[in-house]
Amino acid sequence: MLNTLKKVFGFESFRPNQEAIIKNILEKRDVFAVMPTGGGKSLCYQLPARIMKGTAVVISPLISLMKDQVDAAIENGISAAFLNSSLSPQEMSGIYQQLKSNDLELLYIAPERFAMPSFLETLKTIPISLFAIDEAHCVSEWGHDFRPDYLSLCNITQTFPHIPVSAFTATATPNVQEDIITKIGLRSPYIIRASFNRQNLFYQVKSKTGIESQIVDFLKEHEDEPGIIYRSTRDSVFRLTEFLVDQGISVLPYHAGLSPEERKRNQEAFSRDRVTVIVATIAFGMGIDKSNVRFVIHADLPKNIEGYYQETGRAGRDGERADCLLLFGRQDIPKIRFFIDQMPNENERSISMEKLYKSVKYASHNVCRRRQLLEYFGETYTEENCGACDICAGNIEKVDITVDAQIVMSAMSRTGQYFGIRHIIDIVVGADTKRIRELQHNEIKTYGAGKHKEKKHWQFIIDELLAQEAIAQDGGQYPVLIMTNKGTEILYGREKIEGLKREEIKKKPKAFKVSGFQPYDEVLFDKLRVLRKGLAEEHKVPPYIIFSDMTLHQMCIYYPSTLDEMITISGVGETKLERYGTDFTKEIRAHLDKNPDISIPERSPSDLTVNRPQQKVKESTIEKTYEFFNEGLSVKEIAKARNLASSTITGHLESLIRDGRVAEIDRLIDPAKRNTIEEMFFALKTWNTGPIVEYSKGTVSYDDARLVRAYIQRKTI
Ligand code: ADP
Ligand code: MG
Ligand code: ZN
């Protein structure tokens, strides 16, 4: 496997989970894999397609994606083709010919082809190595882009009982996951849920003070880097594009109001590096595999975190550093609310409001952005500091809110932690309500202690305290505010608490480094990029298919000037070496001749892949928990023995369950209770633990919910 990985794809090591998935496919087991965008799903079926006998059939929903994937496979020397409605009858019959004479290692098809009896008859007569269903959430009506055509896949395992089927997606709530597995009929599949953490993305939020100048400033710092700017309406796309054109920036628009031809043309121009920046509504993105998107800017507040994660996920697929900037202004909130208010269904309205609230929270609280994103997708992030968001990197202005926090918590504490948000705010601002008079809360010391500030301010402080877990909401229908240990420490002045400064941020952000990324020769990079673009035009493929940015960066660190050196670069396989090796080594040699001062660094094997020290530390602490667990200790006992919080141990166990290493879930939670919690996840259609705890009216703890969640995520249905 490793040999094929290097020879064909030019990579030294697998990304997380790729190896396990490929092993299972090679053993002819069905696979269900949820991996984030950029996780490297294609390789999971393309590599077995090369190793196994017969043709691998890939079902993929979009014509544009198919074409790029086939181009990329061909560039790697894999014999690949696609069948879809864009082909002429001649082209079509040529491919059928290849298929029948077993010349194809990889065939991409659209799902509707599966409904054609004649096609199925042909397939039955040829040796097939595997079926891979890409974007598998399209089969589920719960998924966000359900495609009725995908239902034709429901018979696949019956029609081809001896061929392994694997399904891949980047989004799957519990319902979608179950739905995909049952609809396709996967036979006790090997299930993988990769982490959604995209380590190479840097997340930051800035107050929206003037979109145009803020974006121009950003673009100045990211000159010539391809990127996407999202805006919420066609009109604002239009205006921003005009403005940027005037500033001399290479930019094109994309929105649903353009003709299909124009959209296609603009998308292609972006994909082929003919234009640097695209300004778009969220209509842009599906069907883009461009791996060298270096930034994604959201100039307006996203409606929800799913969308935000998906859109930012289009940055940095090549694993190199990329930036995600959100310009946040509270004036965007009512605009979105306006649309939500139009929704006819009350239930949907309240779900959308809740989601909007989460995206406001993401932007406005002093909590690691990465942690918030991952928690939204049901993952517990255990690092103290992610090192790659504005909050953790410390380049955002913060203010001490300890005094305000103490006012709120003192009001809570003096009333026995027995009241909800609204009443607490009333006490703090000294409101004259009937309830306050009845309960004589106008006599406690904190009454009116915060009357110099608006109610909105106190709402914000409470939200911040909730987000930072200094306080929590307890109870179902009428939740009351209670204090956590952290809150108690703050109330008694033993700990401080900070919030984000909410006005304009004037300070220039400090330069930050995402660990593991090395500086490279930027002058050479520009030269190689021009070379790549020329070759791409000549070969009629997108530039990133020739070599990714990651591969060019490696060349700009190690200066490979012979073919022997070139083959050691990540992303250079045998076919690409043959096709492009000489062009690139020549350019590099010329650059070295012109710059005799350049010293070429020695390469150690560890330089070959991105170092991820954080990951390693985490692994060993999980291993320790694993050992203790195997010795028969309970969560509480392990926590005590290791002097860590139970929730941390639960986090370790979550990973272990998800990886299939801890199977004795009964030891951790009673089976009857587990069943109940499982049903709740399905009933609420979420991976979030918050709603479960709330729905259970306190009978289920966060830790229990987390363990059961990991169990469902792993479980074969
Ligand atoms: P996904 O479909 O999961 O979004 P892709 O299959 O498009 O992701 O892969 C994203 C990028 O990652 C591609 O440029 C691909 O070449 C690269 N890639 C995949 N596997 C590896 C690996 N093992 N090492 C380095 N790069 C990889
Ligand atoms: Mg993909
Ligand atoms: Zn962070």
XYZ file of C-alpha atoms and ligand atoms in Angstrom:
746
model
C 0.000 0.000 0.000
C 2.734 2.448 0.960
C 4.583 1.601 -2.173
C 1.565 2.417 -4.348
C 0.954 5.570 -2.310
C 4.422 6.856 -3.174
C 4.680 5.538 -6.723
C 1.269 6.589 -7.951
C 0.286 9.527 -5.750
C 3.722 10.618 -4.637
C 2.781 10.793 -0.937
C 4.938 9.474 1.899
C 2.280 8.814 4.461
C -1.433 8.343 4.802
C -3.755 10.942 6.195
C -5.693 9.834 9.298
C -7.942 6.807 8.624
C -7.004 6.370 4.966
C -4.945 3.296 5.657
C -7.611 1.545 7.716
C -10.280 2.278 5.123
C -8.149 0.993 2.269
C -7.233 -2.177 4.184
C -10.892 -2.962 4.696
C -11.743 -2.349 1.061
C -8.892 -4.614 -0.012
C -10.336 -7.286 2.281
C -13.643 -6.785 0.464
C -15.462 -5.374 3.445
C -18.079 -2.646 3.064
C -17.050 0.723 4.438
C -18.918 3.772 5.660
C -16.670 6.787 6.159
C -17.388 10.293 7.355
C -14.366 12.483 6.714
C -14.164 16.264 6.499
C -13.635 18.094 3.236
C -10.006 17.820 2.319
C -9.663 14.673 4.408
C -8.563 12.751 1.334
C -11.559 10.584 0.539
C -10.773 10.068 -3.160
C -7.515 8.339 -2.413
C -9.395 5.800 -0.276
C -10.942 4.282 -3.391
C -8.420 5.327 -6.019
C -5.595 3.459 -4.361
C -7.512 0.157 -4.127
C -8.659 0.768 -7.715
C -5.009 0.533 -8.726
C -4.223 -2.520 -6.581
C -7.340 -4.656 -7.104
C -8.286 -6.570 -10.241
C -11.111 -5.161 -12.347
C -12.697 -1.746 -12.695
C -13.579 0.385 -9.680
C -16.922 2.100 -10.208
C -17.357 5.452 -8.459
C -20.749 7.082 -8.155
C -20.487 10.857 -7.932
C -23.233 13.478 -8.128
C -21.703 16.296 -10.146
C -20.395 16.347 -13.676
C -17.779 19.002 -12.945
C -16.402 16.999 -10.015
C -16.193 13.857 -12.087
C -14.187 15.543 -14.762
C -11.651 17.029 -12.340
C -11.272 13.753 -10.499
C -10.720 11.836 -13.710
C -8.191 14.417 -14.885
C -6.373 14.136 -11.574
C -6.345 10.327 -11.705
C -5.010 10.362 -15.265
C -2.256 12.773 -14.224
C -1.250 10.141 -11.680
C -1.101 7.507 -14.394
C -4.324 5.733 -13.458
C -6.506 4.728 -16.386
C -9.758 6.514 -15.657
C -12.874 7.772 -17.426
C -16.368 9.019 -16.692
C -19.758 8.329 -18.185
C -22.355 11.072 -18.042
C -24.699 13.122 -20.149
C -21.994 15.583 -21.185
C -20.414 13.038 -23.539
C -21.146 12.635 -27.250
C -22.400 9.234 -28.466
C -18.968 8.528 -29.973
C -17.137 9.319 -26.746
C -19.661 7.214 -24.901
C -19.164 4.168 -27.060
C -15.389 4.583 -26.830
C -15.625 4.328 -23.075
C -17.940 1.313 -23.242
C -15.308 -0.286 -25.462
C -12.565 0.388 -22.910
C -14.781 -0.909 -20.159
C -15.538 -4.140 -21.979
C -11.912 -4.798 -22.768
C -11.003 -4.299 -19.088
C -8.851 -1.275 -19.802
C -10.268 0.931 -17.061
C -9.056 0.953 -13.500
C -11.504 3.662 -12.503
C -14.905 4.598 -13.911
C -16.924 7.539 -12.593
C -20.661 7.542 -13.222
C -23.643 9.640 -12.233
C -26.205 7.840 -10.072
C -28.983 7.854 -12.647
C -26.927 5.549 -14.836
C -27.512 2.938 -12.202
C -31.196 3.017 -13.002
C -30.528 2.047 -16.634
C -30.998 -1.685 -17.150
C -28.701 -1.785 -20.193
C -25.868 -0.262 -18.204
C -26.356 -2.726 -15.371
C -26.263 -5.597 -17.849
C -22.930 -4.347 -19.159
C -21.557 -3.987 -15.641
C -22.545 -7.550 -14.832
C -20.371 -8.855 -17.635
C -17.142 -7.180 -16.589
C -14.899 -7.718 -13.585
C -15.520 -5.025 -10.988
C -13.113 -4.405 -8.117
C -15.247 -2.180 -5.922
C -18.066 0.313 -5.778
C -17.471 3.674 -4.133
C -20.291 6.093 -3.462
C -18.983 9.626 -3.074
C -21.055 12.362 -1.398
C -23.171 9.549 0.002
C -25.381 11.893 2.049
C -27.183 12.561 -1.247
C -28.970 9.239 -0.705
C -30.648 10.480 2.458
C -33.721 12.616 2.614
C -32.423 13.971 5.917
C -29.288 15.202 4.179
C -29.066 18.753 2.933
C -28.724 17.868 -0.710
C -30.884 14.847 -1.238
C -30.766 13.571 -4.811
C -33.616 11.254 -5.836
C -31.277 9.663 -8.414
C -29.231 8.293 -5.577
C -32.108 6.014 -4.629
C -31.273 3.878 -7.642
C -28.298 2.723 -5.588
C -30.539 0.932 -3.124
C -30.161 -2.406 -4.907
C -26.465 -2.252 -5.363
C -25.510 -4.905 -2.815
C -28.213 -7.271 -4.075
C -27.291 -6.853 -7.716
C -23.594 -7.237 -7.003
C -23.415 -9.373 -3.883
C -19.709 -10.174 -4.084
C -18.331 -6.707 -4.569
C -17.374 -4.429 -1.685
C -19.254 -1.141 -1.477
C -17.888 1.903 0.283
C -19.739 5.128 0.992
C -18.094 8.495 1.702
C -19.480 11.762 2.957
C -18.401 14.879 4.810
C -21.682 15.337 6.659
C -23.726 12.874 8.595
C -25.931 13.419 11.607
C -27.048 10.218 13.361
C -30.129 9.993 11.163
C -28.250 10.555 7.950
C -25.650 7.990 8.922
C -28.236 5.333 9.668
C -30.250 6.229 6.612
C -27.273 5.933 4.268
C -26.228 2.573 5.656
C -29.703 1.046 5.455
C -30.686 2.585 2.123
C -27.552 1.404 0.368
C -27.745 -1.846 2.281
C -24.147 -1.899 3.464
C -23.342 -5.271 5.043
C -21.967 -4.736 8.553
C -19.671 -2.025 7.259
C -16.443 -0.864 8.794
C -17.404 2.556 10.127
C -15.035 5.474 10.336
C -15.768 8.940 11.651
C -12.707 11.046 11.225
C -12.143 14.110 13.319
C -13.551 17.277 11.787
C -10.598 19.248 12.984
C -8.875 20.983 10.086
C -5.538 21.752 11.661
C -4.234 23.847 8.801
C -7.103 26.351 8.863
C -6.674 29.534 10.873
C -10.003 30.911 12.090
C -10.517 34.537 12.955
C -13.355 36.974 13.463
C -13.134 40.747 13.139
C -15.700 43.414 13.835
C -17.198 44.614 10.616
C -16.144 48.245 10.404
C -15.994 48.772 6.650
C -16.131 45.733 4.438
C -14.435 47.252 1.453
C -11.374 48.624 3.174
C -11.088 45.593 5.431
C -11.112 43.278 2.445
C -8.638 45.346 0.484
C -6.296 45.297 3.488
C -6.649 41.558 3.753
C -6.023 41.036 0.044
C -2.902 43.168 0.234
C -1.522 40.766 2.781
C -2.527 37.820 0.620
C -1.427 39.026 -2.757
C -1.858 36.529 -5.611
C -3.381 33.957 -3.313
C -6.542 32.296 -4.598
C -9.514 32.805 -2.305
C -13.272 33.039 -1.961
C -15.250 35.932 -0.505
C -18.794 35.055 0.514
C -21.571 37.632 0.643
C -25.196 37.053 1.518
C -26.968 38.571 -1.492
C -26.516 38.810 -5.244
C -26.577 42.545 -5.051
C -23.779 42.728 -2.521
C -21.751 40.270 -4.614
C -22.209 42.542 -7.578
C -21.188 45.687 -5.707
C -18.157 44.192 -4.025
C -16.941 42.730 -7.325
C -17.212 46.130 -9.024
C -15.321 47.742 -6.202
C -12.508 45.192 -6.237
C -12.185 45.396 -10.023
C -11.688 49.138 -9.613
C -8.925 48.416 -7.129
C -7.156 46.365 -9.780
C -7.825 43.019 -8.183
C -8.274 39.944 -10.349
C -11.813 38.961 -9.396
C -15.018 37.449 -10.812
C -18.522 37.127 -9.365
C -20.615 33.997 -8.861
C -24.285 33.816 -7.899
C -27.492 32.153 -8.996
C -28.523 35.211 -11.008
C -25.803 34.652 -13.606
C -26.489 32.471 -16.629
C -25.345 28.848 -16.332
C -22.661 29.486 -18.971
C -21.323 32.469 -17.106
C -21.271 30.579 -13.840
C -19.428 27.718 -15.450
C -16.940 30.092 -17.058
C -16.230 31.958 -13.823
C -15.892 28.785 -11.814
C -13.469 27.380 -14.337
C -11.436 30.593 -14.441
C -11.043 30.336 -10.672
C -10.277 26.661 -10.715
C -7.572 27.171 -13.344
C -5.955 30.150 -11.589
C -6.932 32.521 -14.401
C -8.634 34.702 -11.826
C -7.430 34.965 -8.253
C -10.497 35.863 -6.225
C -14.122 34.894 -6.519
C -16.883 36.902 -4.817
C -19.894 34.679 -4.385
C -23.103 33.820 -2.633
C -23.229 30.426 -0.979
C -24.398 29.036 -4.341
C -20.676 28.717 -5.018
C -18.698 25.769 -3.810
C -20.447 22.493 -4.498
C -18.406 20.797 -7.153
C -15.158 22.615 -6.449
C -12.199 20.405 -5.716
C -9.609 23.157 -6.116
C -7.016 22.298 -3.529
C -5.100 25.581 -3.345
C -7.782 27.930 -2.008
C -5.722 29.936 0.481
C -8.482 31.897 2.182
C -12.227 32.124 2.639
C -13.728 35.396 3.839
C -17.289 35.696 5.084
C -18.217 39.345 4.772
C -21.630 38.650 6.332
C -22.723 36.567 9.271
C -23.474 32.963 8.247
C -26.973 31.676 9.052
C -25.599 28.646 10.819
C -22.422 26.823 11.764
C -22.932 23.910 9.335
C -22.816 26.286 6.419
C -19.889 28.197 7.852
C -17.881 25.055 8.417
C -18.641 23.759 4.951
C -17.753 27.030 3.247
C -14.540 27.567 5.179
C -13.755 23.902 4.565
C -13.102 24.731 0.932
C -9.864 26.404 1.996
C -6.625 24.476 2.266
C -7.573 21.045 0.996
C -3.928 20.485 0.179
C -3.155 20.587 3.894
C -1.181 23.823 3.653
C -2.043 26.778 5.810
C -5.164 28.705 4.875
C -7.132 31.558 6.461
C -10.798 31.814 7.373
C -11.936 35.310 8.230
C -15.396 36.276 9.372
C -16.411 39.937 9.442
C -19.001 40.152 12.150
C -21.486 42.937 12.667
C -24.547 42.682 14.874
C -26.513 44.528 12.179
C -26.529 41.253 10.219
C -28.610 39.507 12.857
C -31.962 41.193 12.087
C -31.414 40.611 8.355
C -31.243 36.886 8.895
C -34.087 36.988 11.412
C -36.230 38.602 8.783
C -35.909 35.497 6.595
C -36.414 33.164 9.502
C -39.602 34.991 10.426
C -41.008 34.197 6.977
C -40.776 30.457 7.564
C -44.241 28.981 7.781
C -43.401 26.129 10.114
C -42.970 27.152 13.718
C -40.718 24.261 14.578
C -38.373 25.070 11.709
C -38.400 28.678 12.726
C -37.247 27.910 16.205
C -34.559 25.512 14.986
C -33.250 28.176 12.602
C -33.237 30.770 15.376
C -31.287 28.452 17.622
C -28.769 27.899 14.823
C -28.431 31.601 14.171
C -27.844 32.139 17.874
C -25.010 29.599 17.773
C -23.334 31.383 14.932
C -23.555 34.693 16.813
C -22.038 32.922 19.794
C -19.218 31.618 17.649
C -18.364 35.151 16.631
C -18.750 36.932 19.930
C -17.361 34.862 22.782
C -13.947 34.379 24.224
C -13.840 30.657 23.476
C -11.504 28.973 21.011
C -13.214 29.075 17.595
C -12.017 25.611 16.735
C -13.436 24.190 19.941
C -16.795 25.783 19.183
C -16.890 24.411 15.640
C -15.921 20.919 16.707
C -18.383 20.890 19.556
C -21.089 21.778 17.124
C -20.291 18.574 15.249
C -20.317 16.494 18.371
C -16.601 16.346 18.938
C -14.917 17.221 22.192
C -11.763 19.209 21.684
C -9.378 18.601 24.533
C -6.475 20.915 23.702
C -6.107 23.981 25.905
C -4.887 26.121 23.051
C -5.406 25.266 19.390
C -2.701 27.656 18.257
C -4.579 28.471 15.084
C -7.463 30.761 15.891
C -7.477 34.416 16.886
C -8.566 33.635 20.437
C -5.816 31.110 21.088
C -3.135 32.983 19.166
C -3.920 36.015 21.296
C -4.160 38.504 18.460
C -7.549 39.781 19.439
C -8.290 42.404 22.022
C -9.821 41.155 25.232
C -11.254 42.928 28.232
C -11.499 41.937 31.861
C -15.144 41.263 32.701
C -14.564 39.875 36.177
C -16.501 42.620 37.970
C -19.567 42.292 35.743
C -19.381 38.538 36.045
C -19.323 38.864 39.838
C -22.403 41.089 39.789
C -24.356 38.479 37.809
C -23.185 35.569 39.900
C -23.762 37.359 43.137
C -27.381 37.943 42.080
C -27.615 34.246 41.281
C -26.049 33.162 44.515
C -28.123 35.482 46.737
C -31.310 34.091 45.234
C -30.265 30.479 45.760
C -29.360 29.732 42.109
C -33.032 29.250 41.580
C -33.889 31.675 38.767
C -33.584 31.974 35.019
C -31.775 34.481 32.838
C -34.529 37.043 32.596
C -35.139 37.386 36.290
C -31.440 37.605 37.088
C -31.045 40.445 34.590
C -34.048 42.195 36.157
C -32.370 42.038 39.553
C -29.054 43.294 38.195
C -30.554 46.315 36.446
C -32.918 46.986 39.323
C -36.150 46.492 37.388
C -39.413 47.124 39.167
C -41.411 43.996 38.344
C -44.219 42.292 40.191
C -42.172 39.160 40.616
C -39.264 41.053 42.116
C -41.519 42.765 44.615
C -43.282 39.535 45.542
C -40.024 37.732 46.131
C -38.520 40.791 47.803
C -35.559 40.605 45.509
C -35.364 44.385 45.596
C -33.910 43.989 49.039
C -30.850 41.948 48.174
C -27.516 43.640 47.934
C -27.025 43.163 44.220
C -30.377 44.707 43.278
C -29.650 47.458 40.752
C -25.887 46.942 40.971
C -25.737 47.018 37.175
C -28.252 49.714 36.403
C -25.603 51.865 34.723
C -25.570 49.455 31.786
C -28.262 48.239 29.403
C -30.036 44.923 29.659
C -28.375 43.889 26.400
C -24.996 44.194 28.059
C -26.025 41.867 30.876
C -27.476 39.391 28.427
C -24.094 39.390 26.723
C -22.240 38.838 30.003
C -24.486 35.893 30.816
C -23.943 34.428 27.354
C -20.219 34.798 27.822
C -20.342 33.087 31.219
C -22.372 30.270 29.712
C -19.992 29.934 26.771
C -16.985 29.790 29.090
C -18.808 27.416 31.422
C -18.580 29.612 34.481
C -22.326 29.146 34.815
C -24.718 26.607 33.337
C -28.402 26.260 32.639
C -30.108 23.549 34.587
C -33.563 22.033 34.260
C -35.794 21.505 31.276
C -38.725 23.752 30.578
C -37.839 26.625 32.891
C -34.062 26.434 33.082
C -32.381 28.142 36.005
C -28.845 29.474 36.152
C -26.398 27.628 38.351
C -22.724 28.174 39.042
C -19.932 25.791 38.117
C -16.680 25.399 40.055
C -15.062 27.834 37.719
C -17.832 30.340 38.425
C -17.355 30.004 42.161
C -13.655 30.759 41.791
C -14.506 33.909 39.841
C -17.180 35.030 42.286
C -14.764 34.807 45.190
C -12.072 36.675 43.246
C -9.698 33.759 42.957
C -9.876 33.686 39.175
C -10.345 36.313 36.485
C -12.436 36.144 33.372
C -12.087 37.917 30.046
C -14.447 38.634 27.196
C -13.814 39.906 23.709
C -13.644 43.591 23.171
C -16.739 44.448 21.226
C -15.880 47.697 19.501
C -13.612 48.134 16.552
C -10.329 46.355 16.876
C -7.591 48.780 15.996
C -4.548 46.795 16.948
C -2.891 45.122 14.019
C -2.940 41.363 14.497
C 0.353 39.830 15.454
C 1.818 37.580 12.832
C 1.076 34.035 13.783
C 2.506 30.725 12.862
C 0.592 27.534 12.660
C 2.918 24.913 14.047
C 4.301 22.529 11.489
C 4.437 24.923 8.566
C 7.864 25.864 7.375
C 8.807 29.063 5.605
C 9.616 28.606 1.926
C 11.331 30.530 -0.861
C 8.575 32.814 -2.069
C 10.446 34.071 -5.102
C 10.902 30.546 -6.359
C 7.300 29.752 -5.505
C 6.128 32.505 -7.832
C 8.298 31.152 -10.612
C 7.075 27.595 -10.158
C 3.509 28.792 -10.013
C 3.883 30.465 -13.404
C 5.440 27.307 -14.801
C 2.609 25.216 -13.372
C -0.008 27.488 -14.883
C 1.605 27.275 -18.346
C 1.732 23.494 -18.176
C -1.861 23.385 -16.961
C -3.101 25.435 -19.899
C -1.148 23.185 -22.229
C -2.551 19.986 -20.717
C -6.039 21.469 -20.250
C -6.283 20.645 -16.547
C -6.507 22.851 -13.441
C -3.036 23.822 -12.133
C -3.515 22.219 -8.705
C -3.936 18.874 -10.447
C -0.402 19.110 -11.853
C 1.136 19.773 -8.426
C -0.622 21.038 -5.324
C 0.585 24.129 -3.426
C 1.855 21.763 -0.757
C 4.106 20.079 -3.321
C 5.379 23.394 -4.684
C 6.094 24.590 -1.144
C 8.181 21.472 -0.546
C 10.132 22.243 -3.711
C 10.712 25.772 -2.423
C 12.163 24.404 0.806
C 14.348 21.578 -0.523
C 15.242 22.811 -4.036
C 15.234 19.427 -5.796
C 17.367 20.001 -8.886
C 17.700 16.445 -10.159
C 15.018 13.846 -10.879
C 16.348 11.667 -8.061
C 15.785 14.500 -5.640
C 12.469 15.427 -7.204
C 10.926 12.000 -6.600
C 11.476 12.423 -2.844
C 9.145 15.445 -2.802
C 5.673 14.808 -1.392
C 3.108 14.779 -4.192
C 5.545 13.688 -6.900
C 4.735 10.175 -8.125
C 6.292 8.307 -11.020
C 3.922 9.530 -13.712
C 4.213 13.177 -12.719
C 7.978 12.856 -12.412
C 8.102 11.634 -15.973
C 5.726 14.289 -17.250
C 6.864 17.365 -15.389
C 10.013 16.506 -13.453
C 12.427 17.960 -15.969
C 10.531 21.230 -16.384
C 10.546 21.849 -12.662
C 14.121 20.761 -11.921
C 15.294 23.028 -14.729
C 13.499 26.017 -13.262
C 14.876 25.238 -9.812
C 18.425 24.854 -11.127
C 18.173 28.201 -12.899
C 16.950 29.790 -9.683
C 19.839 28.266 -7.704
C 22.354 29.475 -10.283
C 21.026 32.995 -9.992
C 21.071 32.902 -6.193
C 24.305 31.262 -5.106
C 23.683 32.224 -1.472
C 20.816 29.816 -1.025
C 21.691 27.023 1.355
C 19.729 23.850 0.882
C 18.567 22.282 4.134
C 19.314 18.671 4.969
C 16.263 16.485 4.956
C 15.467 14.208 7.786
C 12.659 11.693 7.355
C 10.494 13.676 9.747
C 10.647 16.671 7.415
C 8.858 14.620 4.846
C 5.551 14.983 6.546
C 4.078 17.844 8.491
C 5.031 17.549 12.136
C 2.144 17.473 14.479
C 3.557 17.481 17.976
C 0.180 18.225 19.583
C -1.268 15.056 18.150
C 1.498 12.948 19.654
C 1.120 14.267 23.164
C -2.575 13.619 22.974
C -2.045 10.066 21.860
C 0.103 9.176 24.808
C -2.329 10.593 27.347
C -5.123 8.610 25.738
C -2.934 5.517 25.928
C -2.555 6.004 29.670
C -6.291 6.197 30.130
C -6.629 3.095 27.975
C -4.228 1.170 30.210
C -6.087 2.144 33.358
C -9.394 1.261 31.768
C -8.090 -2.158 30.820
C -7.009 -2.685 34.398
C -10.665 -2.383 35.300
C -10.781 1.163 36.694
C -13.903 3.300 36.381
C -13.927 6.812 34.936
C -13.877 8.336 38.424
C -11.017 6.112 39.516
C -8.983 6.905 36.418
C -9.613 10.612 36.895
C -8.406 10.360 40.471
C -5.375 8.260 39.643
C -4.324 10.636 36.880
C -5.326 13.797 38.672
C -7.466 14.898 35.726
C -11.111 15.936 35.445
C -13.607 13.146 34.733
C -14.676 15.025 31.653
C -11.136 14.779 30.302
C -11.115 11.027 30.880
C -14.498 10.796 29.212
C -12.974 12.618 26.248
C -10.237 9.982 26.024
C -12.760 7.182 26.252
C -14.801 8.832 23.533
C -11.835 8.603 21.152
C -11.168 5.036 22.189
C -14.765 4.000 21.592
C -14.851 5.786 18.280
C -11.663 4.048 17.184
C -13.218 0.721 18.115
C -10.631 0.020 20.803
C -12.988 0.154 23.744
C -15.978 -2.017 23.023
C -17.218 -2.703 26.553
C -19.502 0.261 26.710
C -21.669 -1.578 29.251
C -18.915 -1.110 31.783
C -19.291 2.635 31.381
C -23.009 3.009 31.172
C -25.988 0.835 31.955
C -27.475 -0.714 28.756
C -31.028 0.443 29.473
C -29.863 3.992 29.992
C -27.706 3.745 26.916
C -30.730 2.757 24.837
C -32.727 5.677 26.141
C -29.963 8.132 25.317
C -29.504 6.569 21.906
C -33.169 7.139 21.151
C -32.823 10.760 22.198
C -30.027 11.373 19.696
C -32.205 10.007 16.921
C -35.290 11.855 18.092
C -33.449 15.177 18.235
C -31.428 14.549 15.051
C -28.263 16.003 16.467
C -24.807 15.055 17.625
C -24.827 17.827 20.202
C -24.924 16.779 23.810
C -26.507 20.013 25.043
C -29.988 19.281 23.667
C -29.840 15.714 25.023
C -29.052 16.837 28.536
C -31.759 19.459 28.331
C -34.333 17.076 26.844
C -33.625 14.508 29.556
C -34.478 17.113 32.207
C -31.256 16.450 33.993
C -31.438 12.649 34.092
C -28.622 12.365 31.568
C -25.222 13.928 32.203
C -23.010 15.436 29.533
C -20.481 12.677 30.064
C -23.070 9.939 29.582
C -24.309 11.611 26.433
C -20.773 11.860 25.105
C -20.045 8.181 25.674
C -23.264 7.065 24.011
C -22.632 9.398 21.128
C -19.242 7.826 20.460
C -20.871 4.417 20.720
C -23.515 5.260 18.095
C -20.932 6.798 15.839
C -18.975 3.591 15.910
C -21.824 1.120 15.924
C -22.557 -1.018 12.916
C -26.222 -0.900 12.147
P -12.085 15.097 0.085
O -12.771 14.427 -1.072
O -12.083 14.254 1.313
O -12.574 16.468 0.336
P -9.792 14.952 -1.613
O -9.851 13.506 -1.919
O -10.240 15.889 -2.672
O -10.550 15.264 -0.268
O -8.292 15.293 -1.174
C -7.908 16.602 -0.815
C -6.430 16.838 -1.129
O -5.613 16.063 -0.258
C -6.032 16.461 -2.539
O -5.271 17.510 -3.057
C -5.219 15.196 -2.347
O -4.257 15.046 -3.345
C -4.599 15.423 -0.987
N -4.240 14.162 -0.302
C -5.015 13.060 -0.162
N -4.363 12.104 0.539
C -3.150 12.609 0.867
C -2.013 12.108 1.600
N -2.006 10.891 2.128
N -0.944 12.942 1.735
C -0.951 14.183 1.192
N -1.981 14.713 0.508
C -3.075 13.949 0.338
Mg -14.292 14.552 -2.432
Zn -8.328 28.127 19.251
